[in-house]
Structures are given as C-alpha cells and as structure tokens.
PDB file of C-alpha atoms in Angstrom:
ATOM      1  CA  MET K   1     -66.107 -77.979  -5.302  1.00  0.00           C
ATOM      2  CA  VAL K   2     -63.547 -77.679  -2.516  1.00  0.00           C
ATOM      3  CA  ALA K   3     -62.365 -74.349  -3.909  1.00  0.00           C
ATOM      4  CA  ILE K   4     -65.909 -72.941  -3.727  1.00  0.00           C
ATOM      5  CA  ILE K   5     -66.248 -74.009  -0.095  1.00  0.00           C
ATOM      6  CA  ILE K   6     -62.905 -72.421   0.800  1.00  0.00           C
ATOM      7  CA  ILE K   7     -63.881 -69.172  -0.945  1.00  0.00           C
ATOM      8  CA  LEU K   8     -67.236 -69.096   0.877  1.00  0.00           C
ATOM      9  CA  LEU K   9     -65.529 -69.665   4.233  1.00  0.00           C
ATOM     10  CA  PHE K  10     -63.086 -66.849   3.485  1.00  0.00           C
ATOM     11  CA  VAL K  11     -65.929 -64.466   2.569  1.00  0.00           C
ATOM     12  CA  MET K  12     -67.830 -65.384   5.755  1.00  0.00           C
ATOM     13  CA  PHE K  13     -64.662 -64.731   7.776  1.00  0.00           C
ATOM     14  CA  LEU K  14     -64.310 -61.306   6.163  1.00  0.00           C
ATOM     15  CA  PHE K  15     -67.930 -60.418   6.991  1.00  0.00           C
ATOM     16  CA  ALA K  16     -67.349 -61.482  10.614  1.00  0.00           C
ATOM     17  CA  LEU K  17     -64.272 -59.237  10.837  1.00  0.00           C
ATOM     18  CA  ILE K  18     -66.227 -56.315   9.404  1.00  0.00           C
ATOM     19  CA  LYS K  19     -69.056 -56.870  11.900  1.00  0.00           C
ATOM     20  CA  VAL K  20     -66.668 -56.885  14.859  1.00  0.00           C
ATOM     21  CA  GLY K  21     -64.794 -53.877  13.533  1.00  0.00           C
ATOM     22  CA  MET K  22     -67.938 -51.815  13.068  1.00  0.00           C
ATOM     23  CA  SER K  23     -69.591 -52.739  16.374  1.00  0.00           C
ATOM     24  CA  LYS K  24     -69.492 -50.095  19.058  1.00  0.00           C
ATOM     25  CA  SER K  25     -67.577 -50.426  22.292  1.00  0.00           C
ATOM     26  CA  SER K  26     -69.632 -49.986  25.439  1.00  0.00           C
ATOM     27  CA  ALA K  27     -68.588 -49.649  29.051  1.00  0.00           C
ATOM     28  CA  CYS K  28     -69.501 -52.335  31.557  1.00  0.00           C
ATOM     29  CA  HIS K  29     -71.997 -51.123  34.146  1.00  0.00           C
ATOM     30  CA  LYS K  30     -70.117 -52.797  36.997  1.00  0.00           C
ATOM     31  CA  CYS K  31     -66.382 -52.381  36.321  1.00  0.00           C
ATOM     32  CA  GLY K  32     -66.463 -49.525  33.760  1.00  0.00           C
ATOM     33  CA  LYS K  33     -64.081 -51.153  31.256  1.00  0.00           C
ATOM     34  CA  LYS K  34     -64.956 -50.966  27.555  1.00  0.00           C
ATOM     35  CA  PHE K  35     -65.472 -53.992  25.345  1.00  0.00           C
ATOM     36  CA  LYS K  36     -67.347 -54.934  22.161  1.00  0.00           C
ATOM     37  CA  MET K  37     -70.946 -56.004  22.705  1.00  0.00           C
ATOM     38  CA  LEU K  38     -72.045 -58.499  20.045  1.00  0.00           C
ATOM     39  CA  GLY K  39     -75.304 -60.380  20.358  1.00  0.00           C
ATOM     40  CA  ASN K  40     -78.240 -60.214  22.738  1.00  0.00           C
ATOM     41  CA  LYS K  41     -76.544 -61.698  25.815  1.00  0.00           C
ATOM     42  CA  VAL K  42     -72.964 -60.667  26.536  1.00  0.00           C
ATOM     43  CA  LYS K  43     -70.603 -61.308  29.451  1.00  0.00           C
ATOM     44  CA  CYS K  44     -67.993 -58.743  30.430  1.00  0.00           C
ATOM     45  CA  PRO K  45     -64.585 -60.392  29.871  1.00  0.00           C
ATOM     46  CA  PHE K  46     -63.131 -58.594  32.899  1.00  0.00           C
ATOM     47  CA  CYS K  47     -65.712 -58.965  35.708  1.00  0.00           C
ATOM     48  CA  HIS K  48     -68.055 -61.571  34.081  1.00  0.00           C
ATOM     49  CA  THR K  49     -71.201 -59.458  34.563  1.00  0.00           C
ATOM     50  CA  LYS K  50     -74.026 -60.514  32.245  1.00  0.00           C
ATOM     51  CA  HIS K  51     -75.533 -57.839  29.981  1.00  0.00           C
ATOM     52  CA  VAL K  52     -78.847 -58.354  28.167  1.00  0.00           C
ATOM     53  CA  LYS K  53     -79.917 -56.288  25.156  1.00  0.00           C
ATOM     54  CA  GLN K  54     -83.283 -54.531  25.447  1.00  0.00           C
ATOM     55  CA  PRO K  55     -85.667 -53.919  22.488  1.00  0.00           C
ATOM     56  CA  ASP K  56     -84.564 -50.261  22.293  1.00  0.00           C
ATOM     57  CA  GLY K  57     -80.906 -51.299  21.797  1.00  0.00           C
ATOM     58  CA  THR K  58     -79.602 -50.549  25.309  1.00  0.00           C
ATOM     59  CA  TYR K  59     -77.994 -53.140  27.558  1.00  0.00           C
ATOM     60  CA  ILE K  60     -78.921 -53.842  31.191  1.00  0.00           C
ATOM     61  CA  THR K  61     -77.155 -56.048  33.701  1.00  0.00           C
ATOM     62  CA  ASP K  62     -78.766 -59.357  34.468  1.00  0.00           C
TER      63      ASP K  62
END
C-alpha cells in the first residue's frame, strides 16, 4: 500500500515538472523581466506586480 502511494506521488511530481517545463515565459508588464506564468493569478517574483489571466488567455496587471 505504501509503495503505491509513493509511486503515485512520484508520477504527480513528474506531471508537475512537465507542466512547468512546457509553460510559456511571459514578460512582466511593469519591470519587463520574464518568468513562468502558472495559474490564474500570478505575482512577478522580481517587482511583485499582480497579473490576472483573462478569458482569452492574456494577462493584465491588477
């Protein structure tokens, strides 16, 4: 039972790595530095500007 849980956790970790690796890098609207945007609400790690994902897939600053 423990082995199955460990295998499932490992597979979930691999899927997370693939998702991050395949996500596109976008430039921050304020500072211009590129970072990975994952999720609907993202903060720039450099200038802490909030970005919100719109229904068409673009991000705007909040």
